[in-house]
Amino acid sequence: MNFDTLKIHSRHLPHWESDGAIYFVTFRTLSGEITVNEQIIVKNHIIEGNTKFYTLIAVIVMPDHVHLLLIPLHAMSLTHIMKGIKGVSARKINETRGRRVILPR
């Protein structure tokens, strides 16, 4: 771990970031379980980000949570990567469910 670039953020749990680090990330779905087709949407979106925003080592999408092993590329923060993964995946799932999401201005 490169302590010169170590950043520590506290929210609900501490979040540690260091340039060039490998991250194991777990996040859960907001509303419980997602269908198999929705799991495929999430997995495909995560794979699309490989080599653009991060180097993806492994991904496992379960009905109610996701595990990732990745290395952020360039100066891309893990926070920015996760907002992209979760936000775009949620939008795509809502589109397949016929939900229209209105974003605040």
Coordinates of N, CA and C in Angstrom, one line a residue:
M1 N 0.8 -1.2 0.0 CA 0.0 0.0 0.0 C 0.9 1.2 0.0
N2 N 0.5 2.2 -0.8 CA 1.3 3.4 -0.9 C 0.7 4.4 0.1
F3 N 1.4 4.6 1.2 CA 0.9 5.5 2.2 C 1.0 7.0 1.9
D4 N 1.8 7.3 0.8 CA 1.9 8.7 0.4 C 0.6 9.2 -0.3
T5 N -0.2 8.3 -0.9 CA -1.4 8.6 -1.6 C -2.6 8.1 -0.8
L6 N -2.5 7.6 0.4 CA -3.6 7.1 1.2 C -4.6 8.1 1.5
K7 N -5.9 7.9 1.2 CA -6.9 8.8 1.6 C -7.9 8.0 2.4
I8 N -8.4 8.6 3.5 CA -9.3 7.9 4.4 C -10.6 8.8 4.5
H9 N -11.7 8.2 4.1 CA -13.0 9.0 4.2 C -13.9 8.2 5.2
S10 N -14.6 8.9 6.0 CA -15.6 8.2 6.9 C -17.0 8.6 6.6
R11 N -17.8 7.6 6.5 CA -19.2 7.8 6.3 C -19.9 6.9 7.3
H12 N -20.4 5.8 6.8 CA -21.0 4.8 7.7 C -19.8 3.9 8.2
L13 N -18.9 3.6 7.3 CA -17.7 2.8 7.7 C -16.6 3.6 7.0
P14 N -15.4 3.4 7.6 CA -14.2 4.1 6.9 C -14.0 3.6 5.5
H15 N -13.6 4.5 4.6 CA -13.3 4.1 3.2 C -11.9 4.5 3.0
W16 N -11.0 3.6 2.7 CA -9.6 3.8 2.4 C -9.3 3.7 1.0
E17 N -8.6 4.7 0.4 CA -8.2 4.6 -1.0 C -6.7 4.9 -1.1
S18 N -6.0 4.1 -2.0 CA -4.6 4.3 -2.3 C -4.4 4.1 -3.7
D19 N -3.6 4.9 -4.4 CA -3.3 4.7 -5.8 C -2.7 3.3 -6.1
G20 N -3.2 2.7 -7.1 CA -2.7 1.4 -7.5 C -3.1 0.2 -6.7
A21 N -4.0 0.4 -5.7 CA -4.4 -0.6 -4.8 C -5.5 -1.5 -5.5
I22 N -5.6 -2.7 -5.1 CA -6.6 -3.7 -5.5 C -7.7 -3.6 -4.5
Y23 N -9.0 -3.5 -4.9 CA -10.1 -3.3 -4.0 C -11.1 -4.5 -4.1
F24 N -11.5 -5.0 -3.0 CA -12.6 -5.9 -2.9 C -13.8 -5.1 -2.4
V25 N -14.8 -5.0 -3.2 CA -16.0 -4.2 -2.9 C -17.2 -5.1 -2.9
T26 N -18.0 -4.9 -1.9 CA -19.3 -5.6 -1.9 C -20.4 -4.5 -1.7
F27 N -21.5 -4.6 -2.5 CA -22.6 -3.7 -2.3 C -23.9 -4.5 -2.5
R28 N -24.9 -4.1 -1.8 CA -26.2 -4.8 -1.9 C -27.2 -4.0 -2.7
T29 N -28.2 -4.7 -3.2 CA -29.3 -4.0 -3.9 C -30.2 -3.3 -3.0
L30 N -30.8 -2.2 -3.4 CA -31.6 -1.4 -2.5 C -32.9 -2.0 -2.1
S31 N -33.6 -2.6 -3.1 CA -34.9 -3.1 -2.9 C -35.0 -4.6 -2.7
G32 N -33.9 -5.3 -2.3 CA -34.0 -6.7 -2.2 C -33.4 -7.4 -3.4
E33 N -34.0 -8.5 -3.8 CA -33.5 -9.4 -4.9 C -33.8 -8.8 -6.2
I34 N -32.9 -9.0 -7.2 CA -33.1 -8.7 -8.6 C -33.2 -10.0 -9.4
T35 N -33.9 -9.9 -10.5 CA -34.1 -11.1 -11.3 C -32.8 -11.5 -12.0
V36 N -32.8 -12.7 -12.6 CA -31.6 -13.2 -13.3 C -31.3 -12.2 -14.5
N37 N -32.3 -11.8 -15.2 CA -32.0 -10.8 -16.3 C -31.4 -9.5 -15.8
E38 N -31.9 -9.1 -14.7 CA -31.3 -7.8 -14.1 C -29.9 -8.1 -13.6
Q39 N -29.6 -9.3 -13.1 CA -28.2 -9.6 -12.7 C -27.3 -9.5 -13.9
I40 N -27.8 -10.0 -15.1 CA -27.0 -10.0 -16.3 C -26.8 -8.5 -16.7
I41 N -27.8 -7.6 -16.6 CA -27.6 -6.2 -16.9 C -26.5 -5.6 -16.0
V42 N -26.5 -5.9 -14.7 CA -25.5 -5.4 -13.8 C -24.1 -5.9 -14.2
K43 N -24.0 -7.2 -14.4 CA -22.7 -7.8 -14.8 C -22.2 -7.2 -16.1
N44 N -23.0 -7.1 -17.1 CA -22.6 -6.6 -18.4 C -22.1 -5.1 -18.3
H45 N -22.8 -4.3 -17.4 CA -22.4 -2.9 -17.2 C -21.1 -2.9 -16.6
I46 N -20.8 -3.7 -15.6 CA -19.5 -3.7 -14.9 C -18.4 -4.2 -15.9
I47 N -18.7 -5.1 -16.7 CA -17.7 -5.6 -17.7 C -17.4 -4.5 -18.7
E48 N -18.4 -3.7 -19.1 CA -18.2 -2.6 -20.0 C -17.2 -1.6 -19.5
G49 N -17.2 -1.4 -18.2 CA -16.2 -0.4 -17.6 C -14.8 -0.9 -17.5
N50 N -14.6 -2.2 -17.7 CA -13.3 -2.8 -17.7 C -12.4 -2.2 -18.8
T51 N -11.2 -1.8 -18.4 CA -10.2 -1.1 -19.2 C -10.5 0.4 -19.5
K52 N -11.8 0.8 -19.3 CA -12.1 2.3 -19.4 C -11.8 3.0 -18.1
F53 N -12.3 2.4 -17.0 CA -12.3 3.1 -15.7 C -11.5 2.3 -14.7
Y54 N -11.4 1.0 -14.9 CA -10.7 0.1 -13.9 C -10.3 -1.2 -14.6
T55 N -9.4 -1.9 -14.0 CA -9.1 -3.3 -14.4 C -9.9 -4.2 -13.5
L56 N -10.8 -4.9 -14.2 CA -11.7 -5.8 -13.5 C -11.0 -7.2 -13.3
I57 N -10.8 -7.6 -12.1 CA -10.2 -8.9 -11.8 C -11.3 -10.0 -11.7
A58 N -12.4 -9.7 -11.0 CA -13.5 -10.6 -10.8 C -14.8 -9.9 -10.5
V59 N -15.9 -10.5 -10.9 CA -17.2 -9.9 -10.5 C -18.1 -11.1 -10.3
I60 N -18.9 -11.0 -9.2 CA -19.9 -12.0 -8.9 C -21.2 -11.2 -8.6
V61 N -22.3 -11.4 -9.4 CA -23.5 -10.8 -9.1 C -24.5 -11.8 -8.6
M62 N -24.9 -11.6 -7.4 CA -25.9 -12.4 -6.7 C -27.3 -11.8 -6.7
P63 N -28.3 -12.5 -6.3 CA -29.7 -11.9 -6.4 C -29.8 -10.6 -5.5
D64 N -29.1 -10.5 -4.4 CA -29.2 -9.3 -3.5 C -28.0 -8.5 -3.2
H65 N -26.8 -8.9 -3.9 CA -25.6 -8.2 -3.7 C -24.6 -8.5 -4.8
V66 N -23.5 -7.7 -4.8 CA -22.5 -7.8 -5.8 C -21.1 -7.8 -5.2
H67 N -20.2 -8.6 -5.6 CA -18.8 -8.6 -5.2 C -17.9 -8.2 -6.4
L68 N -17.0 -7.3 -6.2 CA -16.1 -6.9 -7.2 C -14.6 -6.9 -6.7
L69 N -13.7 -7.3 -7.6 CA -12.3 -7.2 -7.3 C -11.7 -6.4 -8.5
L70 N -11.2 -5.2 -8.2 CA -10.8 -4.3 -9.3 C -9.7 -3.4 -8.9
I71 N -9.0 -2.8 -9.9 CA -8.0 -1.8 -9.7 C -8.4 -0.6 -10.5
P72 N -8.6 0.6 -9.8 CA -9.0 1.8 -10.5 C -7.9 2.2 -11.5
L73 N -8.2 2.8 -12.6 CA -7.2 3.2 -13.6 C -7.0 4.7 -13.4
H74 N -5.8 5.2 -13.8 CA -5.5 6.6 -13.8 C -5.8 7.2 -12.4
A75 N -6.4 8.4 -12.4 CA -6.7 9.1 -11.2 C -8.2 8.9 -10.8
M76 N -8.8 7.8 -11.3 CA -10.2 7.6 -11.1 C -10.4 7.1 -9.6
S77 N -11.3 7.8 -8.9 CA -11.5 7.4 -7.5 C -12.5 6.2 -7.4
L78 N -12.3 5.5 -6.4 CA -13.2 4.3 -6.2 C -14.7 4.8 -6.0
T79 N -14.8 6.0 -5.3 CA -16.1 6.6 -5.1 C -16.8 6.9 -6.5
H80 N -16.1 7.5 -7.4 CA -16.6 7.8 -8.7 C -17.0 6.6 -9.5
I81 N -16.1 5.5 -9.4 CA -16.4 4.3 -10.1 C -17.7 3.6 -9.6
M82 N -17.8 3.6 -8.3 CA -19.0 3.0 -7.7 C -20.3 3.7 -8.0
K83 N -20.2 5.1 -8.0 CA -21.4 5.9 -8.4 C -21.8 5.5 -9.8
G84 N -20.8 5.4 -10.7 CA -21.1 5.0 -12.1 C -21.7 3.6 -12.2
I85 N -21.2 2.7 -11.5 CA -21.7 1.3 -11.6 C -23.1 1.2 -11.0
K86 N -23.3 1.7 -9.8 CA -24.6 1.6 -9.2 C -25.7 2.5 -9.9
G87 N -25.3 3.7 -10.2 CA -26.3 4.6 -10.8 C -26.7 4.1 -12.2
V88 N -25.8 3.8 -13.1 CA -26.2 3.3 -14.4 C -26.9 2.0 -14.4
S89 N -26.5 1.1 -13.5 CA -27.1 -0.2 -13.4 C -28.6 0.0 -12.9
A90 N -28.8 0.9 -11.9 CA -30.1 1.1 -11.4 C -31.0 1.7 -12.5
R91 N -30.4 2.7 -13.3 CA -31.2 3.3 -14.4 C -31.6 2.2 -15.4
K92 N -30.7 1.4 -15.8 CA -31.0 0.3 -16.8 C -32.0 -0.7 -16.3
I93 N -31.9 -1.0 -15.0 CA -32.9 -1.9 -14.4 C -34.3 -1.3 -14.4
N94 N -34.3 0.0 -14.0 CA -35.6 0.7 -13.9 C -36.2 0.8 -15.3
E95 N -35.4 1.0 -16.3 CA -35.9 1.1 -17.7 C -36.6 -0.3 -18.1
T96 N -36.0 -1.4 -17.7 CA -36.6 -2.7 -18.1 C -37.8 -3.0 -17.3
R97 N -37.9 -2.3 -16.1 CA -39.2 -2.5 -15.3 C -40.2 -1.5 -15.7
G98 N -39.9 -0.6 -16.6 CA -40.9 0.3 -17.1 C -41.1 1.5 -16.1
R99 N -40.1 1.7 -15.3 CA -40.1 2.9 -14.4 C -39.4 4.0 -15.0
R100 N -40.0 5.2 -14.8 CA -39.3 6.4 -15.3 C -38.8 7.1 -14.1
V101 N -37.5 7.4 -14.1 CA -36.9 8.0 -13.0 C -36.7 9.5 -13.3
I102 N -37.2 10.4 -12.5 CA -37.0 11.8 -12.7 C -36.0 12.3 -11.8
L103 N -34.9 12.9 -12.3 CA -33.8 13.4 -11.5 C -34.1 14.8 -11.1
P104 N -33.8 15.2 -9.8 CA -33.9 16.6 -9.4 C -33.0 17.5 -10.2
R105 N -33.4 18.7 -10.4 CA -32.6 19.7 -11.1 C -31.8 20.5 -10.1

